[in-house]
Coordinates of N, CA, C and O in Angstrom, one line a residue:
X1 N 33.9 97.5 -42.3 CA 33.3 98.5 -43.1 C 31.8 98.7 -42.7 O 31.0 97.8 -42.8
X2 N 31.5 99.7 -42.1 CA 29.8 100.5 -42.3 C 29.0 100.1 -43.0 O 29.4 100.1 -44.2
X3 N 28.2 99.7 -42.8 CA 27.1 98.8 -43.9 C 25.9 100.7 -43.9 O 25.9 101.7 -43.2
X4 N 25.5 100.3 -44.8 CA 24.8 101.7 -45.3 C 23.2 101.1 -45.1 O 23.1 99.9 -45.2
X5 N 22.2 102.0 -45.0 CA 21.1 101.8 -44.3 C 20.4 100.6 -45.7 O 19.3 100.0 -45.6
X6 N 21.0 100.5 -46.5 CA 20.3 99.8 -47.5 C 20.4 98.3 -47.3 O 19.5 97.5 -47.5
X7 N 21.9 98.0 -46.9 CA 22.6 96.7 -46.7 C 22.2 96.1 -45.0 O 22.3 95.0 -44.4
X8 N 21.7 97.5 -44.6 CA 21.3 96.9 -43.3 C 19.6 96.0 -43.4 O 19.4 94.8 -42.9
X9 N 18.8 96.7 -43.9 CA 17.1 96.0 -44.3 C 17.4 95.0 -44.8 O 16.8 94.0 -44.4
X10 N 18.5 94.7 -46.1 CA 18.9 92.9 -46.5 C 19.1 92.4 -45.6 O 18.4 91.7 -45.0
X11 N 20.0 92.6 -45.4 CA 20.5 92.1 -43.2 C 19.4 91.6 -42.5 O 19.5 90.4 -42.1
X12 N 18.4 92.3 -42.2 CA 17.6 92.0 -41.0 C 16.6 90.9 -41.6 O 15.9 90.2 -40.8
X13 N 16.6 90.9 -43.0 CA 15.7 90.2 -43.9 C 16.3 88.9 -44.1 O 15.6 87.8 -44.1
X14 N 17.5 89.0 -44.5 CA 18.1 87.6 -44.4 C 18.1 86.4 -42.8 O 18.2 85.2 -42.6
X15 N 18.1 87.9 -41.8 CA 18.6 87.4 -40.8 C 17.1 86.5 -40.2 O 17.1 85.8 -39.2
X16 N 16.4 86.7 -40.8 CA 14.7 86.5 -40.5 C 14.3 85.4 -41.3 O 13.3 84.8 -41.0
X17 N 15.2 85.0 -42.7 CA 15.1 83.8 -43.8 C 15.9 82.7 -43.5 O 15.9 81.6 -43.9
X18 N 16.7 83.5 -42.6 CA 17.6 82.2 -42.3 C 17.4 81.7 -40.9 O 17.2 82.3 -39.9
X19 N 17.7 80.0 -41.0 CA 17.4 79.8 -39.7 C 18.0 79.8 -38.6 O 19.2 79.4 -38.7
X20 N 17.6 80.0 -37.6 CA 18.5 79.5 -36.5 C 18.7 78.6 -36.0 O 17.8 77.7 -36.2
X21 N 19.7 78.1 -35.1 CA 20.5 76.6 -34.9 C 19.3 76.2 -34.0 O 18.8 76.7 -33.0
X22 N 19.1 74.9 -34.8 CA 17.9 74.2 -33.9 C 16.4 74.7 -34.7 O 15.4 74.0 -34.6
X23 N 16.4 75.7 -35.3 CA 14.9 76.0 -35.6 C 14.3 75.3 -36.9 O 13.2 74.7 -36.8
X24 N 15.0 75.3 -37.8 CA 14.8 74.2 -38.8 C 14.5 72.7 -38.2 O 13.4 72.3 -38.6
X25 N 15.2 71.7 -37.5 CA 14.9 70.5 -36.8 C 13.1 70.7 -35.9 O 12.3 69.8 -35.9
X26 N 12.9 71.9 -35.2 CA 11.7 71.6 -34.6 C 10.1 71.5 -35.9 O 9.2 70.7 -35.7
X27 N 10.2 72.2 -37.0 CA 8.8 72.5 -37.7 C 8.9 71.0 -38.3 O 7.8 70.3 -38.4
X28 N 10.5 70.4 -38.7 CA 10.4 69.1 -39.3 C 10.0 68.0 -38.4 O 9.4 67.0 -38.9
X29 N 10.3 68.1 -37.1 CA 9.5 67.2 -36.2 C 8.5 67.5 -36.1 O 7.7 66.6 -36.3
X30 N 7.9 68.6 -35.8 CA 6.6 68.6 -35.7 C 5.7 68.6 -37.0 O 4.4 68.7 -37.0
X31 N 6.5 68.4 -38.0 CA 5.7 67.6 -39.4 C 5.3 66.2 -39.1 O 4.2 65.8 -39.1
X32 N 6.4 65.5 -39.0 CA 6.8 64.1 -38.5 C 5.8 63.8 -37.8 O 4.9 63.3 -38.6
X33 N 5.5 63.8 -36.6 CA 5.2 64.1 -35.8 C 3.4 64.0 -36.3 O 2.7 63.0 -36.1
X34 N 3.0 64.9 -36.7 CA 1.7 65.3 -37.4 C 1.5 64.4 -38.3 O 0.5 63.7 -38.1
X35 N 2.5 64.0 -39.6 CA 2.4 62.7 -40.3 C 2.0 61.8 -39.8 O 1.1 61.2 -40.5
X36 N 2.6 61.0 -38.1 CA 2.8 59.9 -37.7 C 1.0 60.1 -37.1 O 0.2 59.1 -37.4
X37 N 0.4 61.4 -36.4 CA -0.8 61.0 -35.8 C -1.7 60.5 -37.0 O -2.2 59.4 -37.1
X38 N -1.7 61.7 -37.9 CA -2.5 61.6 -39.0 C -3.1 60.0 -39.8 O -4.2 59.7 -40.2
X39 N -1.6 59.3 -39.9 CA -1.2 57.8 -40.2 C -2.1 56.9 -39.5 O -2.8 56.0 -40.0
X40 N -1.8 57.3 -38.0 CA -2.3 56.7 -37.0 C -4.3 56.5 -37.5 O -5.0 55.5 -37.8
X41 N -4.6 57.9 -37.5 CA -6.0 58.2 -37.3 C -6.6 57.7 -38.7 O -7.8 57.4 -38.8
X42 N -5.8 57.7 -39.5 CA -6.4 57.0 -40.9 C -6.3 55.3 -41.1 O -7.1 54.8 -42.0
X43 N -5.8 54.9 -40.8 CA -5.5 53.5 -40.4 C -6.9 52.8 -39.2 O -7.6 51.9 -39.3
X44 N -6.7 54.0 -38.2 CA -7.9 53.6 -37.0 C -9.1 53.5 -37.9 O -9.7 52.5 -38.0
X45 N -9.6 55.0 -38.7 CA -10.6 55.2 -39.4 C -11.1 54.0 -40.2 O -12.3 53.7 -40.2
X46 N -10.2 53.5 -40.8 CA -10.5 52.5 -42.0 C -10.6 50.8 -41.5 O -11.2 49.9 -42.0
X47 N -9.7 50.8 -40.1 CA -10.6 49.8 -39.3 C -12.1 50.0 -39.4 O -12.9 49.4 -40.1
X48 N -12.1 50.8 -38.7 CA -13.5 51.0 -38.1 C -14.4 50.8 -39.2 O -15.4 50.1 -38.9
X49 N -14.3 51.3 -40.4 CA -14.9 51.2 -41.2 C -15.0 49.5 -41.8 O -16.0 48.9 -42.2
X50 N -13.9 49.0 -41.7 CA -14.0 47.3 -42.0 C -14.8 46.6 -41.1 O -15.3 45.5 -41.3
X51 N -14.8 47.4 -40.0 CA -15.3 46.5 -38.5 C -16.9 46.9 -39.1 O -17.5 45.9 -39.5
X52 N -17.6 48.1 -39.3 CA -18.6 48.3 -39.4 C -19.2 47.5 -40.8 O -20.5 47.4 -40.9
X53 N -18.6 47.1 -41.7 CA -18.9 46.5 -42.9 C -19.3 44.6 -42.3 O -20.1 43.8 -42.3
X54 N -18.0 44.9 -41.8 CA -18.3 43.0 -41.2 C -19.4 43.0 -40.8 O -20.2 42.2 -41.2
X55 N -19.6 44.3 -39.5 CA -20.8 43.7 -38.7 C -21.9 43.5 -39.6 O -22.5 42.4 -39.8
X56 N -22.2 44.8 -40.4 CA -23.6 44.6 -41.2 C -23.4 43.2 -42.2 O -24.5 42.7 -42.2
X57 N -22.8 42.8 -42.6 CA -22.9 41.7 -43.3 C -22.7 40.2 -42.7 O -23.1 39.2 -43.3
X58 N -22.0 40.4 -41.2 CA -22.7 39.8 -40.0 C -24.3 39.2 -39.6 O -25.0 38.2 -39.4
X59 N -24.3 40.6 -39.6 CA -26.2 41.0 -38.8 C -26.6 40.4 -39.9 O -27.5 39.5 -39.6
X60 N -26.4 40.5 -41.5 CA -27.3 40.2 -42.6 C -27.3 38.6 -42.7 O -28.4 38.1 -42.9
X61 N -26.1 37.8 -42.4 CA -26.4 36.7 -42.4 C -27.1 36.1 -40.8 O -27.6 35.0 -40.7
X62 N -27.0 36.7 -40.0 CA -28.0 36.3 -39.1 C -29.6 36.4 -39.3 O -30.5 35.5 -39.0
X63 N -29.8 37.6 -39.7 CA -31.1 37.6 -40.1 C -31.3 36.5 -41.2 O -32.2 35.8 -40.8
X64 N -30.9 36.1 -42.1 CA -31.4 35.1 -43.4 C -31.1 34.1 -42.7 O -32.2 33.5 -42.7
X65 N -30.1 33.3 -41.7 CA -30.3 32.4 -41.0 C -31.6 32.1 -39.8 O -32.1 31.0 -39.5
X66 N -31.8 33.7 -39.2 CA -33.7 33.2 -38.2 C -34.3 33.4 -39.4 O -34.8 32.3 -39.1
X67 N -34.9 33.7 -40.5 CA -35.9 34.0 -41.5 C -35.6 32.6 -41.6 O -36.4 32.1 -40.8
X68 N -34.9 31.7 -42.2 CA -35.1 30.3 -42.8 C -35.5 29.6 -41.1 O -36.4 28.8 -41.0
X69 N -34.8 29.9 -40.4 CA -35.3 29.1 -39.3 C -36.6 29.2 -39.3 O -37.2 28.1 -39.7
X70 N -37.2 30.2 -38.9 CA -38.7 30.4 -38.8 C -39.3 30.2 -39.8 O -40.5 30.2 -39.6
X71 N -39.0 29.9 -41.3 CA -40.1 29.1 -42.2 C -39.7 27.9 -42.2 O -40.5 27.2 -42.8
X72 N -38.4 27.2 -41.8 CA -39.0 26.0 -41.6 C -39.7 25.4 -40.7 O -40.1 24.3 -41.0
X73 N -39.8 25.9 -39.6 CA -40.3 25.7 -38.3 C -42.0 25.7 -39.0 O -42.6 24.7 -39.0
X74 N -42.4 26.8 -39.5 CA -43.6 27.3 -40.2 C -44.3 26.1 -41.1 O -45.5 25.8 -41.1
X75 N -43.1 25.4 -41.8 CA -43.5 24.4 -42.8 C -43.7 23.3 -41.9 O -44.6 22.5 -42.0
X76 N -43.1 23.3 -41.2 CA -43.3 21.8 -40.1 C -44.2 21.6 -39.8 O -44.9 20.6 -40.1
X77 N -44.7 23.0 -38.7 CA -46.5 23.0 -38.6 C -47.3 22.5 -39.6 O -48.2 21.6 -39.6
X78 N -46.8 23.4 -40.7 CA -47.9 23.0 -42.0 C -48.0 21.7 -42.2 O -49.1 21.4 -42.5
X79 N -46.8 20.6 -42.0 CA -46.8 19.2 -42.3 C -47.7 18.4 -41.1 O -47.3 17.2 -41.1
X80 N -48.5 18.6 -40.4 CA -48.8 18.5 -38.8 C -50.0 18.1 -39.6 O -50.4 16.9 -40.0
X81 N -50.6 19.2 -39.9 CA -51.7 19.4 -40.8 C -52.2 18.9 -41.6 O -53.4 18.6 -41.6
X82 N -51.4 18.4 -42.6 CA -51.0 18.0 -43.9 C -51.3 16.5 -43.1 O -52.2 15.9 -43.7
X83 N -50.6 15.9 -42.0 CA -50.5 14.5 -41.8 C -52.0 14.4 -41.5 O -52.6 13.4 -41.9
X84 N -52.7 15.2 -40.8 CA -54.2 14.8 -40.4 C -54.9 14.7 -41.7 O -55.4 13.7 -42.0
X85 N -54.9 15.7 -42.3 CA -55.7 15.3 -43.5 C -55.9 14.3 -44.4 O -56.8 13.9 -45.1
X86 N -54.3 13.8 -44.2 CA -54.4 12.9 -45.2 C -54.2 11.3 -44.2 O -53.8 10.3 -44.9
X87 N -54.4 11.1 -43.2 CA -54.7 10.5 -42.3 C -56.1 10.5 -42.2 O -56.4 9.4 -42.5
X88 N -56.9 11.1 -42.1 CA -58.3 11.5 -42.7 C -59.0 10.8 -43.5 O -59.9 10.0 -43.2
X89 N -58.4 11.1 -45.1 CA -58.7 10.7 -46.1 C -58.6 8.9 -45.9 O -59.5 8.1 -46.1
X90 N -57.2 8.5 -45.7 CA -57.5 7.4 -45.2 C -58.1 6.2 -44.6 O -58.0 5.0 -44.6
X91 N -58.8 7.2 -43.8 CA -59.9 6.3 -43.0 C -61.1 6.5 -43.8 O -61.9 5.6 -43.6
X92 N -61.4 7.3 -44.4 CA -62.8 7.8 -45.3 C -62.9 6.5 -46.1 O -62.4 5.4 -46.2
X93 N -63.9 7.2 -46.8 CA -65.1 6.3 -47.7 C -65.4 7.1 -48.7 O -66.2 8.0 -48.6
X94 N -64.5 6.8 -50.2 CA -64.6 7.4 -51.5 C -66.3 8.1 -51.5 O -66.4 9.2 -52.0
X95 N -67.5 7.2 -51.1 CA -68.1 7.0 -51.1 C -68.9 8.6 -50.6 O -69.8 9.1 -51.2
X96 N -68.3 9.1 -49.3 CA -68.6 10.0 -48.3 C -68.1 11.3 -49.1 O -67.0 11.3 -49.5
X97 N -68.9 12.5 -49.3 CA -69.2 13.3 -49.6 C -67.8 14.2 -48.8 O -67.2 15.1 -49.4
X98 N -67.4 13.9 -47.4 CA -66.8 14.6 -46.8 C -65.4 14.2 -47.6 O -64.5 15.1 -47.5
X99 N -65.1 13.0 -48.3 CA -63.5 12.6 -48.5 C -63.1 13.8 -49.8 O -62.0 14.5 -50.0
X100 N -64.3 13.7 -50.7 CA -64.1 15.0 -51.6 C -63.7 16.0 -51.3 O -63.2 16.8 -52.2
X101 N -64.0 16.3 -50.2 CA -63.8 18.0 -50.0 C -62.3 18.2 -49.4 O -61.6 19.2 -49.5
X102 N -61.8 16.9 -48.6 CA -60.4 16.7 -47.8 C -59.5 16.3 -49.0 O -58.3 16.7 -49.1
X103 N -60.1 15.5 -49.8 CA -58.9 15.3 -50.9 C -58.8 17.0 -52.0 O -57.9 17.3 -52.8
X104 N -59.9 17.6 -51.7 CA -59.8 19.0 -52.6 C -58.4 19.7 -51.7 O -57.3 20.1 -52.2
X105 N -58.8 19.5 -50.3 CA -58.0 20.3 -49.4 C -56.5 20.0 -49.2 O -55.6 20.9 -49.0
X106 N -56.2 18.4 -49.1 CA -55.1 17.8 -49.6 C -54.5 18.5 -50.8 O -53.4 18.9 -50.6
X107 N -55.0 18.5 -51.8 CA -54.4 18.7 -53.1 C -54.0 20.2 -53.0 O -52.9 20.5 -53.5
X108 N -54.9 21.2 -52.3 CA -54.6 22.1 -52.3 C -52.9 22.9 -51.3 O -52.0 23.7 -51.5
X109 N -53.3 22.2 -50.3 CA -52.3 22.0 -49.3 C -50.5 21.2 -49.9 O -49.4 21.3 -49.5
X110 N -51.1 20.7 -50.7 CA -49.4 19.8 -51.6 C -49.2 21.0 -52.5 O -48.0 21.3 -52.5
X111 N -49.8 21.7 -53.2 CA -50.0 22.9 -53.9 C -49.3 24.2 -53.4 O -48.5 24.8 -54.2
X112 N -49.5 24.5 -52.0 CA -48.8 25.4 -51.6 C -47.1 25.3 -50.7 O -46.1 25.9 -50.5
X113 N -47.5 24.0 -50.5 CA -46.0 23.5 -50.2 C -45.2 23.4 -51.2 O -44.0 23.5 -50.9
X114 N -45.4 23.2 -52.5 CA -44.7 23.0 -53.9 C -44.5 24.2 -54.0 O -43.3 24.5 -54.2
X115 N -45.5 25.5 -54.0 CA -44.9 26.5 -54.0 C -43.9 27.4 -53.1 O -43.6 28.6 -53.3
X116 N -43.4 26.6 -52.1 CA -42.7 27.2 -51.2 C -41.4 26.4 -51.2 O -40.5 26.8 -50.6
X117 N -41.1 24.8 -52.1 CA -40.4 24.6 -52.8 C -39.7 22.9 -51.9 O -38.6 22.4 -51.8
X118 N -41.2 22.8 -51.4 CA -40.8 22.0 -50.5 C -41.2 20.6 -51.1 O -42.4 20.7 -51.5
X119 N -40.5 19.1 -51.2 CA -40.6 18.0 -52.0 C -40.9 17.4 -51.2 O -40.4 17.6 -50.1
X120 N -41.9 16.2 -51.5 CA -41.7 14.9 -50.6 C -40.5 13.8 -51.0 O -40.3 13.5 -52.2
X121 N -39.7 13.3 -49.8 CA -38.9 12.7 -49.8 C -39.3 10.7 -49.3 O -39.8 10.5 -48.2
X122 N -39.1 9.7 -50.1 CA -39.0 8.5 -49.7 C -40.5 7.9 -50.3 O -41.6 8.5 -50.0
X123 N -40.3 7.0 -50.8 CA -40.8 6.3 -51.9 C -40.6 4.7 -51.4 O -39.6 4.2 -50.8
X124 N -41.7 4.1 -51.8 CA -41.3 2.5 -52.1 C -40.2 2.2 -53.3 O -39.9 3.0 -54.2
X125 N -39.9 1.2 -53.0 CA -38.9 0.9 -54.3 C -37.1 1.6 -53.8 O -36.0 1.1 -54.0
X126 N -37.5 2.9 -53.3 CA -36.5 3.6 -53.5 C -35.0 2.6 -52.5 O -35.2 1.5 -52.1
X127 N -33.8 3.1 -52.3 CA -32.5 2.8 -51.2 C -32.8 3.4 -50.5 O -33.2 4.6 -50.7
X128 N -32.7 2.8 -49.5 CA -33.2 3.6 -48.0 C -31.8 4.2 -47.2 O -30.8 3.6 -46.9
X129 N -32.0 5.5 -47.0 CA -30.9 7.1 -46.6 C -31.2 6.9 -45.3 O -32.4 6.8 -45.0
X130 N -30.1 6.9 -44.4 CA -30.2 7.2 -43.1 C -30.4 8.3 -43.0 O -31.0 8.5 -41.9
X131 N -30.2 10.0 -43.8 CA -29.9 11.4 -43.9 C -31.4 11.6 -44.4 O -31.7 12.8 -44.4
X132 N -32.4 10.9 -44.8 CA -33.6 10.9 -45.6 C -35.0 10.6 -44.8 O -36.0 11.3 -44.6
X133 N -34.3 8.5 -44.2 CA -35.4 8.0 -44.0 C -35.3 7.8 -42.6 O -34.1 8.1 -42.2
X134 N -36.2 7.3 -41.6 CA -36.3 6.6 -40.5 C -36.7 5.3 -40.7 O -37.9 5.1 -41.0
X135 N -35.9 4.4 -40.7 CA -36.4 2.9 -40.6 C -37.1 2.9 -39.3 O -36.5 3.0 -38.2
X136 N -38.7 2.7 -39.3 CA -39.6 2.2 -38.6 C -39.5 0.6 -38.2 O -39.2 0.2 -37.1
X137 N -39.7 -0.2 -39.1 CA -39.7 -1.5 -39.0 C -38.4 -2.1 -40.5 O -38.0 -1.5 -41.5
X138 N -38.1 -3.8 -39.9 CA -37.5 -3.7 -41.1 C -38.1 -5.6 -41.1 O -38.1 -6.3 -40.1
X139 N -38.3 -6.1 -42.3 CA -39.1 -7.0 -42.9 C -38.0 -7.7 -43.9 O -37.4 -7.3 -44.8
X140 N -38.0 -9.3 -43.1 CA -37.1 -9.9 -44.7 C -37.8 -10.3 -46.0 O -38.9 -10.7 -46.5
X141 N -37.1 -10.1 -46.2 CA -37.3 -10.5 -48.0 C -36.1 -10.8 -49.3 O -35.1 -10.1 -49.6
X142 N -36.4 -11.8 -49.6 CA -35.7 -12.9 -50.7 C -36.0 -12.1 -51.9 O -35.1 -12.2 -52.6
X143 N -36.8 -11.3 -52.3 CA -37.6 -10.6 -53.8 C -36.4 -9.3 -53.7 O -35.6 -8.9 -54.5
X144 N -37.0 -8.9 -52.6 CA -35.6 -7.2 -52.8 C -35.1 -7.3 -52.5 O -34.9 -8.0 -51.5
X145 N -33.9 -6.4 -53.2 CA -32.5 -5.9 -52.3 C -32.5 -5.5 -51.2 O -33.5 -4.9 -50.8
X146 N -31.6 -5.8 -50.7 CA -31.1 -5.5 -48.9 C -31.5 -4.0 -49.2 O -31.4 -3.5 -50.3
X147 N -31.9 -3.4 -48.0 CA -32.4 -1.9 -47.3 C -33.0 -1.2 -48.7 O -32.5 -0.1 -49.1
X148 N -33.6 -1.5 -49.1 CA -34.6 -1.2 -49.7 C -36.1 -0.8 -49.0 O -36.4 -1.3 -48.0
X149 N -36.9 0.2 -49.9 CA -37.4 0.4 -48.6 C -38.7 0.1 -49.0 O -39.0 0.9 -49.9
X150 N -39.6 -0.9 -48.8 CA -41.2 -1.7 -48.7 C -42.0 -0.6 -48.8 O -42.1 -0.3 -50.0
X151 N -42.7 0.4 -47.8 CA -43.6 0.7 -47.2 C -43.1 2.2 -46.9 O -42.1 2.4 -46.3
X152 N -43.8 3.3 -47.3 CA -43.7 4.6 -46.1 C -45.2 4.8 -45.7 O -46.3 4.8 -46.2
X153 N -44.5 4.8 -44.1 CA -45.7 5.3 -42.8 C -45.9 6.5 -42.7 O -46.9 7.0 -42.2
X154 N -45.1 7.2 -43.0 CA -45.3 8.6 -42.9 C -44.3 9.0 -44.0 O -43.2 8.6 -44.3
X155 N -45.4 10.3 -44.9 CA -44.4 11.0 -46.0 C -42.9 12.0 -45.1 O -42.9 12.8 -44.1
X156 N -41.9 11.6 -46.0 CA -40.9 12.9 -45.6 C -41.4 14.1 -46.5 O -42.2 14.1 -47.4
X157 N -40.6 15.1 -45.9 CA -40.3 16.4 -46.6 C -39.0 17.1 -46.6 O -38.4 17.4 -45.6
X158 N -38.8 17.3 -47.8 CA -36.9 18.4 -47.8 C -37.5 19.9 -48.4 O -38.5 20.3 -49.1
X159 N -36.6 20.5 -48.0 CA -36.5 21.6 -48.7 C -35.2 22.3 -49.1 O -34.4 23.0 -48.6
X160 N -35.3 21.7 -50.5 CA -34.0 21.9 -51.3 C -33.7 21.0 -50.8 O -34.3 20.0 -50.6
X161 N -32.2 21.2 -50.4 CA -31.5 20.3 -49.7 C -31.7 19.4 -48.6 O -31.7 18.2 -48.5
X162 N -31.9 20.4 -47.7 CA -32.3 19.9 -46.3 C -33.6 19.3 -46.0 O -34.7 19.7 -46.4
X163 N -33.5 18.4 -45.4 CA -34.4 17.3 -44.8 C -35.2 18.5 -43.9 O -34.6 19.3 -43.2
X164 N -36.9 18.5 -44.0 CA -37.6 19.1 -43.2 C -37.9 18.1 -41.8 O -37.8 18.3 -40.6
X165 N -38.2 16.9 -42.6 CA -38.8 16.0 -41.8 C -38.3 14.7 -42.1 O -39.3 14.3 -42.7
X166 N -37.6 13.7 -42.1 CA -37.3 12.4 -42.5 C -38.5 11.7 -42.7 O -39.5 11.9 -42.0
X167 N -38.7 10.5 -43.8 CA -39.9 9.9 -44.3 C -39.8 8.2 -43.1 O -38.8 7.4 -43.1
X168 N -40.7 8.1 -42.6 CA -40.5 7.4 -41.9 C -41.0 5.7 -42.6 O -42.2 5.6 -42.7
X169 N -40.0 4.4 -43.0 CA -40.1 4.0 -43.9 C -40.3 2.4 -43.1 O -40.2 2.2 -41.9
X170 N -40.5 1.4 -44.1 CA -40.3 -0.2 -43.1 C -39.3 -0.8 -44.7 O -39.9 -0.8 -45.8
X171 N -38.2 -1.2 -44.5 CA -37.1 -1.4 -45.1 C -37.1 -2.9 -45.1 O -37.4 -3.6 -44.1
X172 N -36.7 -3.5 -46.4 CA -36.3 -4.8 -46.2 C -35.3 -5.2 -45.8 O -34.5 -4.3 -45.8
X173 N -34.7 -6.5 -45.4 CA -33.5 -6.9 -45.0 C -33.4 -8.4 -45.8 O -34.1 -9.3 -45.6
X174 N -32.0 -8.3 -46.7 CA -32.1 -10.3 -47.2 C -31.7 -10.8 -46.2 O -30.7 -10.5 -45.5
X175 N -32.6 -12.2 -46.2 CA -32.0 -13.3 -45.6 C -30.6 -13.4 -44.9 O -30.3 -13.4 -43.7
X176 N -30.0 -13.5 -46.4 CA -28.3 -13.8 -46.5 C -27.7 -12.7 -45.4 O -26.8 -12.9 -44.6
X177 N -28.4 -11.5 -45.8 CA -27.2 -10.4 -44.7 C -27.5 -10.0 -43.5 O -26.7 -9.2 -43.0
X178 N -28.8 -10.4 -42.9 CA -28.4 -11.2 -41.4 C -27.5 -12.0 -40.9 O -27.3 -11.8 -39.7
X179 N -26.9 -12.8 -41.5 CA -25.8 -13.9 -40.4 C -24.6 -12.9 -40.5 O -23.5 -13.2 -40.0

């Protein structure tokens, strides 16, 4: 049957909606296809984005790790200082006009170290800490407990936790726990 010019424009219209063998399979692959890069590149992206997070919070704990390095290195000096002065004072003479002005400067100097939160560590009386003290000398004695510590030669210093400087101490030892 003759198709009439009307049935023919449906025709060429259909023939144009519909696909041809194989042509449907290629746009779905190249969806696929475009999915899979796309996947790819957002995956890469959000690495990169974790890698760049790490690093800065990397780099951030390196910097707070040299900042504490370098004040305590800072405090150490200070303690240098701090030993002369009051090495000083001890050879003075209450008496000497100059011991006044070194014990003002002492006092002032314990002052700013308190404010930076820094403690003296090791005491007479106290148990003597390998993590604390340096046993300088060690002295028997019947009166105190074993490793107890007599005498500090030199003040320690911590900060917070950590030991600036160990107090360097002269420890007793009993009798009995020598043999």
């Amino acid at each position: 049957m003759p198709s009439s010019p009307a049935n023919e424009g449906e025709e060429r219209v259909a023939e144009r909606e519909a696909p041809a063998d194989g042509a449907d399979a290629q746009p779905n692959g190249e969806l696929t296809e475009l999915q899979g890069r796309y996947d790819a590149l957002e995956d890469r992206y959000k690495r990169a984005l974790a890698d760049v997070d790490n690093y800065r919070k990397r780099a951030g704990r390196e910097v707070d790790r040299r900042v504490e390095e370098r004040r305590e290195t800072l405090l150490r000096d200070w303690l240098e200082a701090f030993d002369s002065v009051e090495r000083a004072i001890r050879m003075g003479s209450p008496e000497n006009p100059l011991f006044q002005g070194l014990r003002a400067v002492l006092e002032q100097m314990e002052a700013i170290l308190e404010r930076q939160g820094v403690t003296r560590i090791g005491a007479a009386g106290e148990q003597f800490d390998p993590e604390r003290h340096d046993a300088v000398a060690v002295v028997p004695s019947e009166e105190l407990p074993d490793r107890t510590i007599v005498e500090v030669t030199r003040t320690g210093f911590a900060l917070g936790d950590r030991v600036l400087r160990p107090a360097q101490v002269v420890v007793s030892r009993h009798p009995a726990a020598e043999g």
